[in-house]
PDB file of C-alpha atoms and ligand atoms in Angstrom:
ATOM      1  CA  UNK A 253     -21.200 -21.109 -23.699  1.00  0.00           C
ATOM      2  CA  UNK A 254     -21.198 -24.813 -24.579  1.00  0.00           C
ATOM      3  CA  UNK A 255     -24.543 -26.459 -25.281  1.00  0.00           C
ATOM      4  CA  UNK A 256     -25.653 -29.952 -24.297  1.00  0.00           C
ATOM      5  CA  UNK A 257     -27.493 -30.367 -27.578  1.00  0.00           C
ATOM      6  CA  UNK A 258     -25.488 -31.241 -30.665  1.00  0.00           C
ATOM      7  CA  UNK A 259     -24.679 -28.389 -33.033  1.00  0.00           C
ATOM      8  CA  UNK A 260     -24.691 -28.732 -36.820  1.00  0.00           C
ATOM      9  CA  UNK A 261     -23.306 -26.124 -39.230  1.00  0.00           C
ATOM     10  CA  UNK A 262     -24.710 -26.369 -42.757  1.00  0.00           C
ATOM     11  CA  UNK A 263     -23.229 -24.270 -45.556  1.00  0.00           C
ATOM     12  CA  UNK A 264     -25.643 -23.198 -48.283  1.00  0.00           C
ATOM     13  CA  UNK A 265     -28.599 -23.709 -45.939  1.00  0.00           C
ATOM     14  CA  UNK A 266     -30.951 -21.221 -47.591  1.00  0.00           C
ATOM     15  CA  UNK A 267     -32.429 -23.393 -50.329  1.00  0.00           C
ATOM     16  CA  UNK A 268     -32.661 -26.868 -51.816  1.00  0.00           C
ATOM     17  CA  UNK A 269     -30.672 -29.630 -50.160  1.00  0.00           C
ATOM     18  CA  UNK A 270     -29.231 -27.220 -47.576  1.00  0.00           C
ATOM     19  CA  UNK A 271     -32.624 -26.127 -46.302  1.00  0.00           C
ATOM     20  CA  UNK A 272     -33.786 -29.756 -46.142  1.00  0.00           C
ATOM     21  CA  UNK A 273     -30.664 -30.478 -44.085  1.00  0.00           C
ATOM     22  CA  UNK A 274     -31.504 -27.648 -41.669  1.00  0.00           C
ATOM     23  CA  UNK A 275     -35.077 -28.935 -41.306  1.00  0.00           C
ATOM     24  CA  UNK A 276     -34.020 -32.577 -40.914  1.00  0.00           C
ATOM     25  CA  UNK A 277     -31.373 -31.860 -38.274  1.00  0.00           C
ATOM     26  CA  UNK A 278     -33.698 -29.500 -36.395  1.00  0.00           C
ATOM     27  CA  UNK A 279     -36.347 -32.239 -36.237  1.00  0.00           C
ATOM     28  CA  UNK A 280     -33.676 -34.619 -34.946  1.00  0.00           C
ATOM     29  CA  UNK A 281     -33.003 -32.267 -32.025  1.00  0.00           C
ATOM     30  CA  UNK A 282     -29.862 -30.469 -33.174  1.00  0.00           C
ATOM     31  CA  UNK A 283     -29.122 -26.779 -32.769  1.00  0.00           C
ATOM     32  CA  UNK A 284     -28.651 -25.507 -36.307  1.00  0.00           C
ATOM     33  CA  UNK A 285     -26.381 -22.896 -37.861  1.00  0.00           C
ATOM     34  CA  UNK A 286     -26.487 -22.096 -41.570  1.00  0.00           C
ATOM     35  CA  UNK A 287     -24.811 -19.701 -43.948  1.00  0.00           C
ATOM     36  CA  UNK A 288     -25.484 -18.502 -47.488  1.00  0.00           C
ATOM     37  CA  UNK A 289     -24.232 -15.795 -49.836  1.00  0.00           C
ATOM     38  CA  UNK A 290     -26.281 -13.023 -48.219  1.00  0.00           C
ATOM     39  CA  UNK A 291     -27.798 -12.438 -44.816  1.00  0.00           C
ATOM     40  CA  UNK A 292     -31.284 -12.287 -46.345  1.00  0.00           C
ATOM     41  CA  UNK A 293     -30.927 -15.644 -48.092  1.00  0.00           C
ATOM     42  CA  UNK A 294     -29.291 -17.252 -45.029  1.00  0.00           C
ATOM     43  CA  UNK A 295     -32.355 -16.258 -42.979  1.00  0.00           C
ATOM     44  CA  UNK A 296     -34.479 -18.376 -45.358  1.00  0.00           C
ATOM     45  CA  UNK A 297     -32.816 -21.434 -43.812  1.00  0.00           C
ATOM     46  CA  UNK A 298     -34.853 -21.074 -40.609  1.00  0.00           C
ATOM     47  CA  UNK A 299     -31.738 -22.122 -38.666  1.00  0.00           C
ATOM     48  CA  UNK A 300     -31.206 -21.091 -35.031  1.00  0.00           C
ATOM     49  CA  UNK A 301     -28.226 -19.039 -36.229  1.00  0.00           C
ATOM     50  CA  UNK A 302     -27.998 -17.813 -39.798  1.00  0.00           C
ATOM     51  CA  UNK A 303     -25.260 -15.644 -41.258  1.00  0.00           C
ATOM     52  CA  UNK A 304     -23.737 -14.434 -44.504  1.00  0.00           C
ATOM     53  CA  UNK A 305     -20.542 -16.229 -45.520  1.00  0.00           C
ATOM     54  CA  UNK A 306     -19.029 -16.797 -48.947  1.00  0.00           C
ATOM     55  CA  UNK A 307     -17.349 -20.154 -48.334  1.00  0.00           C
ATOM     56  CA  UNK A 308     -14.777 -19.472 -51.060  1.00  0.00           C
ATOM     57  CA  UNK A 309     -13.401 -16.530 -49.051  1.00  0.00           C
ATOM     58  CA  UNK A 310     -11.185 -17.686 -46.203  1.00  0.00           C
ATOM     59  CA  UNK A 311     -11.644 -14.479 -44.181  1.00  0.00           C
ATOM     60  CA  UNK A 312     -15.436 -14.794 -44.362  1.00  0.00           C
ATOM     61  CA  UNK A 313     -15.146 -18.448 -43.312  1.00  0.00           C
ATOM     62  CA  UNK A 314     -13.105 -17.468 -40.240  1.00  0.00           C
ATOM     63  CA  UNK A 315     -15.545 -14.687 -39.350  1.00  0.00           C
ATOM     64  CA  UNK A 316     -18.552 -16.987 -39.827  1.00  0.00           C
ATOM     65  CA  UNK A 317     -17.040 -19.712 -37.678  1.00  0.00           C
ATOM     66  CA  UNK A 318     -16.311 -17.199 -34.918  1.00  0.00           C
ATOM     67  CA  UNK A 319     -20.055 -16.374 -34.863  1.00  0.00           C
ATOM     68  CA  UNK A 320     -20.884 -20.067 -34.430  1.00  0.00           C
ATOM     69  CA  UNK A 321     -18.255 -20.396 -31.703  1.00  0.00           C
ATOM     70  CA  UNK A 322     -19.623 -17.359 -29.868  1.00  0.00           C
ATOM     71  CA  UNK A 323     -23.227 -18.621 -30.019  1.00  0.00           C
ATOM     72  CA  UNK A 324     -22.776 -22.358 -29.468  1.00  0.00           C
ATOM     73  CA  UNK A 325     -19.160 -22.913 -28.351  1.00  0.00           C
ATOM     74  CA  UNK A 326     -18.665 -25.945 -30.613  1.00  0.00           C
ATOM     75  CA  UNK A 327     -19.569 -27.672 -33.882  1.00  0.00           C
ATOM     76  CA  UNK A 328     -20.463 -31.362 -33.622  1.00  0.00           C
ATOM     77  CA  UNK A 329     -21.333 -31.808 -37.293  1.00  0.00           C
ATOM     78  CA  UNK A 330     -20.108 -29.766 -40.254  1.00  0.00           C
ATOM     79  CA  UNK A 331     -21.946 -30.231 -43.543  1.00  0.00           C
ATOM     80  CA  UNK A 332     -20.182 -28.682 -46.522  1.00  0.00           C
ATOM     81  CA  UNK A 333     -23.192 -28.394 -48.790  1.00  0.00           C
ATOM     82  CA  UNK A 334     -22.822 -24.973 -50.497  1.00  0.00           C
ATOM     83  CA  UNK A 335     -22.315 -25.421 -54.207  1.00  0.00           C
ATOM     84  CA  UNK A 336     -22.313 -23.561 -57.501  1.00  0.00           C
ATOM     85  CA  UNK A 337     -22.533 -25.058 -60.961  1.00  0.00           C
ATOM     86  CA  UNK A 338     -22.060 -23.650 -64.435  1.00  0.00           C
ATOM     87  CA  UNK A 339     -20.794 -24.312 -67.905  1.00  0.00           C
ATOM     88  CA  UNK A 340     -17.222 -23.054 -68.136  1.00  0.00           C
ATOM     89  CA  UNK A 341     -15.965 -22.485 -71.646  1.00  0.00           C
ATOM     90  CA  UNK A 342     -12.794 -24.065 -73.033  1.00  0.00           C
ATOM     91  CA  UNK A 343     -12.578 -21.361 -75.714  1.00  0.00           C
ATOM     92  CA  UNK A 344      -9.076 -19.847 -75.294  1.00  0.00           C
ATOM     93  CA  UNK A 345     -10.586 -16.396 -75.954  1.00  0.00           C
ATOM     94  CA  UNK A 346     -12.637 -16.542 -72.731  1.00  0.00           C
ATOM     95  CA  UNK A 347     -11.480 -15.676 -69.221  1.00  0.00           C
ATOM     96  CA  UNK A 348     -11.179 -18.186 -66.378  1.00  0.00           C
ATOM     97  CA  UNK A 349     -13.422 -16.444 -63.867  1.00  0.00           C
ATOM     98  CA  UNK A 350     -16.123 -19.113 -63.882  1.00  0.00           C
ATOM     99  CA  UNK A 351     -13.538 -21.870 -63.354  1.00  0.00           C
ATOM    100  CA  UNK A 352     -12.163 -20.047 -60.299  1.00  0.00           C
ATOM    101  CA  UNK A 353     -15.667 -19.365 -58.960  1.00  0.00           C
ATOM    102  CA  UNK A 354     -16.818 -22.980 -59.282  1.00  0.00           C
ATOM    103  CA  UNK A 355     -13.615 -24.440 -57.836  1.00  0.00           C
ATOM    104  CA  UNK A 356     -13.658 -21.743 -55.135  1.00  0.00           C
ATOM    105  CA  UNK A 357     -17.156 -22.543 -53.887  1.00  0.00           C
ATOM    106  CA  UNK A 358     -17.231 -26.327 -54.367  1.00  0.00           C
ATOM    107  CA  UNK A 359     -13.676 -27.286 -53.390  1.00  0.00           C
ATOM    108  CA  UNK A 360     -11.914 -24.417 -51.590  1.00  0.00           C
ATOM    109  CA  UNK A 361     -15.090 -23.905 -49.521  1.00  0.00           C
ATOM    110  CA  UNK A 362     -15.117 -27.390 -47.936  1.00  0.00           C
ATOM    111  CA  UNK A 363     -11.336 -27.173 -47.424  1.00  0.00           C
ATOM    112  CA  UNK A 364     -11.462 -23.774 -45.658  1.00  0.00           C
ATOM    113  CA  UNK A 365     -14.530 -24.695 -43.605  1.00  0.00           C
ATOM    114  CA  UNK A 366     -13.077 -28.036 -42.492  1.00  0.00           C
ATOM    115  CA  UNK A 367      -9.652 -26.599 -41.688  1.00  0.00           C
ATOM    116  CA  UNK A 368     -10.975 -23.791 -39.505  1.00  0.00           C
ATOM    117  CA  UNK A 369     -13.955 -25.668 -37.996  1.00  0.00           C
ATOM    118  CA  UNK A 370     -11.882 -28.652 -36.838  1.00  0.00           C
ATOM    119  CA  UNK A 371     -10.564 -26.874 -33.715  1.00  0.00           C
ATOM    120  CA  UNK A 372     -14.209 -26.386 -32.659  1.00  0.00           C
ATOM    121  CA  UNK A 373     -15.133 -30.046 -33.165  1.00  0.00           C
ATOM    122  CA  UNK A 374     -15.155 -32.610 -30.354  1.00  0.00           C
ATOM    123  CA  UNK A 375     -12.797 -35.574 -30.421  1.00  0.00           C
ATOM    124  CA  UNK A 376     -14.436 -39.024 -30.822  1.00  0.00           C
ATOM    125  CA  UNK A 377     -17.858 -37.744 -31.929  1.00  0.00           C
ATOM    126  CA  UNK A 378     -17.175 -34.984 -34.502  1.00  0.00           C
ATOM    127  CA  UNK A 379     -18.445 -35.564 -38.030  1.00  0.00           C
ATOM    128  CA  UNK A 380     -17.765 -33.837 -41.353  1.00  0.00           C
ATOM    129  CA  UNK A 381     -20.110 -34.564 -44.251  1.00  0.00           C
ATOM    130  CA  UNK A 382     -19.329 -33.177 -47.690  1.00  0.00           C
ATOM    131  CA  UNK A 383     -21.921 -32.876 -50.438  1.00  0.00           C
ATOM    132  CA  UNK A 384     -20.335 -33.679 -53.800  1.00  0.00           C
ATOM    133  CA  UNK A 385     -22.259 -35.060 -56.795  1.00  0.00           C
ATOM    134  CA  UNK A 386     -22.422 -37.980 -59.184  1.00  0.00           C
ATOM    135  CA  UNK A 387     -20.109 -35.669 -61.153  1.00  0.00           C
ATOM    136  CA  UNK A 388     -17.464 -36.527 -58.536  1.00  0.00           C
ATOM    137  CA  UNK A 389     -17.577 -40.010 -60.072  1.00  0.00           C
ATOM    138  CA  UNK A 390     -18.009 -39.357 -63.796  1.00  0.00           C
ATOM    139  CA  UNK A 391     -17.277 -36.588 -66.276  1.00  0.00           C
ATOM    140  CA  UNK A 392     -19.541 -34.580 -68.569  1.00  0.00           C
ATOM    141  CA  UNK A 393     -18.055 -32.491 -71.380  1.00  0.00           C
ATOM    142  CA  UNK A 394     -19.375 -29.015 -70.590  1.00  0.00           C
ATOM    143  CA  UNK A 395     -18.744 -29.047 -66.827  1.00  0.00           C
ATOM    144  CA  UNK A 396     -14.973 -29.379 -66.486  1.00  0.00           C
ATOM    145  CA  UNK A 397     -14.756 -27.015 -63.496  1.00  0.00           C
ATOM    146  CA  UNK A 398     -17.698 -28.560 -61.614  1.00  0.00           C
ATOM    147  CA  UNK A 399     -16.495 -32.130 -62.285  1.00  0.00           C
ATOM    148  CA  UNK A 400     -12.908 -31.271 -61.287  1.00  0.00           C
ATOM    149  CA  UNK A 401     -14.068 -29.547 -58.106  1.00  0.00           C
ATOM    150  CA  UNK A 402     -16.445 -32.364 -57.109  1.00  0.00           C
ATOM    151  CA  UNK A 403     -13.816 -35.050 -57.855  1.00  0.00           C
ATOM    152  CA  UNK A 404     -11.551 -32.915 -55.657  1.00  0.00           C
ATOM    153  CA  UNK A 405     -14.089 -33.083 -52.827  1.00  0.00           C
ATOM    154  CA  UNK A 406     -13.830 -36.874 -52.983  1.00  0.00           C
ATOM    155  CA  UNK A 407     -10.028 -36.640 -52.658  1.00  0.00           C
ATOM    156  CA  UNK A 408     -10.337 -34.094 -49.851  1.00  0.00           C
ATOM    157  CA  UNK A 409     -12.751 -36.408 -48.024  1.00  0.00           C
ATOM    158  CA  UNK A 410     -10.438 -39.401 -48.275  1.00  0.00           C
ATOM    159  CA  UNK A 411      -7.249 -37.558 -47.265  1.00  0.00           C
ATOM    160  CA  UNK A 412      -8.947 -35.614 -44.464  1.00  0.00           C
ATOM    161  CA  UNK A 413     -10.504 -38.799 -43.079  1.00  0.00           C
ATOM    162  CA  UNK A 414      -6.982 -40.142 -42.499  1.00  0.00           C
ATOM    163  CA  UNK A 415      -5.754 -36.820 -41.096  1.00  0.00           C
ATOM    164  CA  UNK A 416      -8.482 -36.596 -38.418  1.00  0.00           C
ATOM    165  CA  UNK A 417      -8.934 -40.320 -37.696  1.00  0.00           C
ATOM    166  CA  UNK A 418      -6.562 -40.110 -34.681  1.00  0.00           C
ATOM    167  CA  UNK A 419      -9.049 -37.650 -33.121  1.00  0.00           C
ATOM    168  CA  UNK A 420     -11.953 -40.014 -33.813  1.00  0.00           C
ATOM    169  CA  UNK A 421     -13.600 -37.557 -36.223  1.00  0.00           C
ATOM    170  CA  UNK A 422     -15.172 -39.041 -39.335  1.00  0.00           C
ATOM    171  CA  UNK A 423     -15.318 -37.498 -42.822  1.00  0.00           C
ATOM    172  CA  UNK A 424     -17.664 -38.814 -45.496  1.00  0.00           C
ATOM    173  CA  UNK A 425     -19.151 -37.560 -48.741  1.00  0.00           C
ATOM    174  CA  UNK A 426     -22.604 -37.903 -50.287  1.00  0.00           C
ATOM    175  CA  UNK A 427     -22.940 -37.818 -54.067  1.00  0.00           C
ATOM    176  CA  UNK A 428     -26.447 -36.860 -55.180  1.00  0.00           C
ATOM    177  CA  UNK A 429     -27.765 -37.305 -58.693  1.00  0.00           C
ATOM    178  CA  UNK A 430     -30.705 -35.276 -60.041  1.00  0.00           C
ATOM    179  CA  UNK A 431     -32.263 -33.730 -56.933  1.00  0.00           C
ATOM    180  CA  UNK A 432     -35.293 -31.448 -57.138  1.00  0.00           C
ATOM    181  CA  UNK A 433     -33.772 -27.999 -56.390  1.00  0.00           C
ATOM    182  CA  UNK A 434     -33.049 -24.651 -58.069  1.00  0.00           C
ATOM    183  CA  UNK A 435     -29.656 -25.960 -59.178  1.00  0.00           C
ATOM    184  CA  UNK A 436     -31.223 -28.907 -61.016  1.00  0.00           C
ATOM    185  CA  UNK A 437     -33.826 -26.547 -62.509  1.00  0.00           C
ATOM    186  CA  UNK A 438     -31.063 -24.280 -63.823  1.00  0.00           C
ATOM    187  CA  UNK A 439     -29.158 -27.192 -65.322  1.00  0.00           C
ATOM    188  CA  UNK A 440     -32.300 -28.531 -67.031  1.00  0.00           C
ATOM    189  CA  UNK A 441     -32.940 -25.103 -68.550  1.00  0.00           C
ATOM    190  CA  UNK A 442     -29.342 -25.020 -69.791  1.00  0.00           C
ATOM    191  CA  UNK A 443     -29.793 -28.426 -71.424  1.00  0.00           C
ATOM    192  CA  UNK A 444     -33.262 -27.584 -72.738  1.00  0.00           C
ATOM    193  CA  UNK A 445     -34.675 -30.628 -70.939  1.00  0.00           C
ATOM    194  CA  UNK A 446     -37.503 -31.168 -68.475  1.00  0.00           C
ATOM    195  CA  UNK A 447     -37.852 -33.290 -65.353  1.00  0.00           C
ATOM    196  CA  UNK A 448     -40.496 -35.325 -67.202  1.00  0.00           C
ATOM    197  CA  UNK A 449     -38.010 -36.330 -69.912  1.00  0.00           C
ATOM    198  CA  UNK A 450     -34.967 -36.705 -67.648  1.00  0.00           C
ATOM    199  CA  UNK A 451     -36.597 -38.911 -65.046  1.00  0.00           C
ATOM    200  CA  UNK A 452     -36.955 -41.677 -67.623  1.00  0.00           C
ATOM    201  CA  UNK A 453     -33.144 -42.006 -67.468  1.00  0.00           C
ATOM    202  CA  UNK A 454     -33.293 -42.595 -63.696  1.00  0.00           C
ATOM    203  CA  UNK A 455     -33.863 -46.297 -62.885  1.00  0.00           C
ATOM    204  CA  UNK A 456     -36.249 -45.510 -59.991  1.00  0.00           C
ATOM    205  CA  UNK A 457     -38.182 -43.249 -62.390  1.00  0.00           C
ATOM    206  CA  UNK A 458     -37.979 -40.008 -60.405  1.00  0.00           C
ATOM    207  CA  UNK A 459     -35.657 -37.314 -59.077  1.00  0.00           C
ATOM    208  CA  UNK A 460     -34.239 -37.470 -55.550  1.00  0.00           C
ATOM    209  CA  UNK A 461     -35.979 -35.267 -52.962  1.00  0.00           C
ATOM    210  CA  UNK A 462     -33.738 -32.937 -50.898  1.00  0.00           C
ATOM    211  CA  UNK A 463     -35.150 -34.551 -47.726  1.00  0.00           C
ATOM    212  CA  UNK A 464     -33.751 -37.925 -48.851  1.00  0.00           C
ATOM    213  CA  UNK A 465     -30.239 -36.459 -48.978  1.00  0.00           C
ATOM    214  CA  UNK A 466     -30.882 -35.062 -45.487  1.00  0.00           C
ATOM    215  CA  UNK A 467     -31.843 -38.536 -44.208  1.00  0.00           C
ATOM    216  CA  UNK A 468     -28.571 -39.979 -45.492  1.00  0.00           C
ATOM    217  CA  UNK A 469     -26.623 -37.152 -43.845  1.00  0.00           C
ATOM    218  CA  UNK A 470     -28.501 -37.712 -40.576  1.00  0.00           C
ATOM    219  CA  UNK A 471     -27.401 -41.324 -40.585  1.00  0.00           C
ATOM    220  CA  UNK A 472     -23.757 -40.390 -41.298  1.00  0.00           C
ATOM    221  CA  UNK A 473     -23.896 -37.825 -38.481  1.00  0.00           C
ATOM    222  CA  UNK A 474     -25.286 -40.359 -36.001  1.00  0.00           C
ATOM    223  CA  UNK A 475     -23.435 -42.613 -33.567  1.00  0.00           C
ATOM    224  CA  UNK A 476     -24.579 -45.551 -35.725  1.00  0.00           C
ATOM    225  CA  UNK A 477     -22.088 -44.428 -38.390  1.00  0.00           C
ATOM    226  CA  UNK A 478     -19.065 -43.898 -36.118  1.00  0.00           C
ATOM    227  CA  UNK A 479     -17.132 -46.696 -37.852  1.00  0.00           C
ATOM    228  CA  UNK A 480     -17.624 -45.229 -41.314  1.00  0.00           C
ATOM    229  CA  UNK A 481     -15.056 -42.749 -42.616  1.00  0.00           C
ATOM    230  CA  UNK A 482     -13.471 -41.715 -45.889  1.00  0.00           C
ATOM    231  CA  UNK A 483     -16.432 -43.162 -47.814  1.00  0.00           C
ATOM    232  CA  UNK A 484     -18.673 -41.852 -50.568  1.00  0.00           C
ATOM    233  CA  UNK A 485     -22.404 -42.576 -50.744  1.00  0.00           C
ATOM    234  CA  UNK A 486     -24.203 -42.140 -54.026  1.00  0.00           C
ATOM    235  CA  UNK A 487     -27.888 -41.178 -53.892  1.00  0.00           C
ATOM    236  CA  UNK A 488     -28.986 -40.999 -57.510  1.00  0.00           C
ATOM    237  CA  UNK A 489     -31.881 -43.416 -57.965  1.00  0.00           C
ATOM    238  CA  UNK A 490     -29.569 -45.965 -59.565  1.00  0.00           C
ATOM    239  CA  UNK A 491     -28.142 -43.948 -62.470  1.00  0.00           C
ATOM    240  CA  UNK A 492     -24.532 -44.926 -61.799  1.00  0.00           C
ATOM    241  CA  UNK A 493     -25.372 -48.525 -60.851  1.00  0.00           C
TER     242      UNK A 493
HETATM  243  N1  LIG B  39     -29.624 -30.480 -57.146  1.00  0.00           N
HETATM  244  C1  LIG B  39     -28.922 -31.426 -57.711  1.00  0.00           C
HETATM  245  O1  LIG B  39     -29.394 -32.089 -58.657  1.00  0.00           O
HETATM  246  C2  LIG B  39     -27.534 -31.738 -57.215  1.00  0.00           C
HETATM  247  C3  LIG B  39     -26.904 -32.865 -57.745  1.00  0.00           C
HETATM  248  C4  LIG B  39     -25.639 -33.189 -57.304  1.00  0.00           C
HETATM  249  C5  LIG B  39     -25.016 -32.423 -56.333  1.00  0.00           C
HETATM  250  N2  LIG B  39     -25.633 -31.318 -55.834  1.00  0.00           N
HETATM  251  C6  LIG B  39     -24.893 -30.541 -54.822  1.00  0.00           C
HETATM  252  O2  LIG B  39     -25.710 -30.392 -53.663  1.00  0.00           O
HETATM  253  C7  LIG B  39     -25.379 -29.168 -52.998  1.00  0.00           C
HETATM  254  C8  LIG B  39     -26.643 -28.350 -52.791  1.00  0.00           C
HETATM  255  O3  LIG B  39     -27.182 -28.080 -54.079  1.00  0.00           O
HETATM  256  P1  LIG B  39     -28.669 -27.563 -54.344  1.00  0.00           P
HETATM  257  O4  LIG B  39     -29.165 -28.317 -55.503  1.00  0.00           O
HETATM  258  O5  LIG B  39     -29.437 -27.538 -53.072  1.00  0.00           O
HETATM  259  O6  LIG B  39     -28.297 -26.080 -54.831  1.00  0.00           O
HETATM  260  P2  LIG B  39     -29.118 -24.721 -54.828  1.00  0.00           P
HETATM  261  O7  LIG B  39     -30.570 -24.970 -54.706  1.00  0.00           O
HETATM  262  O8  LIG B  39     -28.596 -23.956 -55.985  1.00  0.00           O
HETATM  263  O9  LIG B  39     -28.597 -24.024 -53.468  1.00  0.00           O
HETATM  264  C9  LIG B  39     -27.231 -23.694 -53.363  1.00  0.00           C
HETATM  265  C10 LIG B  39     -26.947 -23.241 -51.955  1.00  0.00           C
HETATM  266  O10 LIG B  39     -25.548 -22.925 -51.844  1.00  0.00           O
HETATM  267  C11 LIG B  39     -25.416 -21.585 -51.414  1.00  0.00           C
HETATM  268  N3  LIG B  39     -24.208 -20.994 -51.953  1.00  0.00           N
HETATM  269  C12 LIG B  39     -23.859 -20.852 -53.271  1.00  0.00           C
HETATM  270  N4  LIG B  39     -22.655 -20.272 -53.361  1.00  0.00           N
HETATM  271  C13 LIG B  39     -22.234 -20.043 -52.087  1.00  0.00           C
HETATM  272  C14 LIG B  39     -21.077 -19.458 -51.526  1.00  0.00           C
HETATM  273  N5  LIG B  39     -20.085 -18.968 -52.288  1.00  0.00           N
HETATM  274  N6  LIG B  39     -20.971 -19.395 -50.176  1.00  0.00           N
HETATM  275  C15 LIG B  39     -21.976 -19.853 -49.386  1.00  0.00           C
HETATM  276  N7  LIG B  39     -23.090 -20.418 -49.855  1.00  0.00           N
HETATM  277  C16 LIG B  39     -23.225 -20.507 -51.188  1.00  0.00           C
HETATM  278  C17 LIG B  39     -26.686 -20.885 -51.888  1.00  0.00           C
HETATM  279  O11 LIG B  39     -26.905 -19.693 -51.141  1.00  0.00           O
HETATM  280  P3  LIG B  39     -27.819 -18.466 -51.744  1.00  0.00           P
HETATM  281  O12 LIG B  39     -29.243 -18.852 -51.519  1.00  0.00           O
HETATM  282  O13 LIG B  39     -27.398 -17.287 -50.926  1.00  0.00           O
HETATM  283  O14 LIG B  39     -27.473 -18.336 -53.192  1.00  0.00           O
HETATM  284  C18 LIG B  39     -27.704 -21.973 -51.590  1.00  0.00           C
HETATM  285  O15 LIG B  39     -27.990 -22.006 -50.212  1.00  0.00           O
HETATM  286  C19 LIG B  39     -24.328 -28.478 -53.883  1.00  0.00           C
HETATM  287  O16 LIG B  39     -23.036 -28.738 -53.393  1.00  0.00           O
HETATM  288  C20 LIG B  39     -24.529 -29.146 -55.236  1.00  0.00           C
HETATM  289  O17 LIG B  39     -23.360 -29.092 -56.008  1.00  0.00           O
HETATM  290  C21 LIG B  39     -26.882 -30.961 -56.264  1.00  0.00           C
END
């Protein structure tokens, strides 16, 4: 059954930026679908439809999308937000599992989701929004997998925007800097730093709130942004300025 209301699918909707996206789009009148790594965590999203789906697994992506199709009949907006970070070692004695995991979630995920969601998206109004990072725009030494994957999301966004432009579907990417979520908390612990000390390196003097990323995504999903495609939008409080 097709719905009159617009439908948004948000990957990684259980926590952090993803949950703020679910809340923001719900308030804006969308029907919301969200996935996460487990059914229990997905339910934390509060979305109208929540389901387990590991975005790095193409079979799970296909199964998840079939649930959205069955419930809503279409996807107007796809937000590839699910992400995983970590410090992958360059020591030749270590295995490459973390590399594959990080690239799998952050890069293969948006590719699989976009590829198999596109047939469900309407011509002229469909929108894909990827969530990358400031580490799509600069490198840091201990995050080669995360940086490579997020730079890849930028390339995917640009190429895909050309591929789907004839259908009138737009593809854009948002690049957050330090945003107050579990992921940022984990990274700070890894670095042995606190928000208090780190925020002094942010020109606006504070971290980004997840709801601010949601506001940017809401604009990119709106008719106001129909002429914008293949672009990246940094939301980092001025760090990369
Ligand atoms: N926070 C920052 O400072 C920051 C900065 C730059 C970019 N970002 C990017 O912003 C996005 C959201 O990050 P966040 O800070 O909100 O992260 P977060 O708090 O760690 O939440 C990550 C979300 O992704 C989901 N997820 C992880 N692996 C998944 C998988 N294989 N399949 C499906 N879902 C998966 C998690 O689900 P579970 O709850 O089930 O684990 C959770 O919903 C990510 O792409 C991240 O790289 C964040």
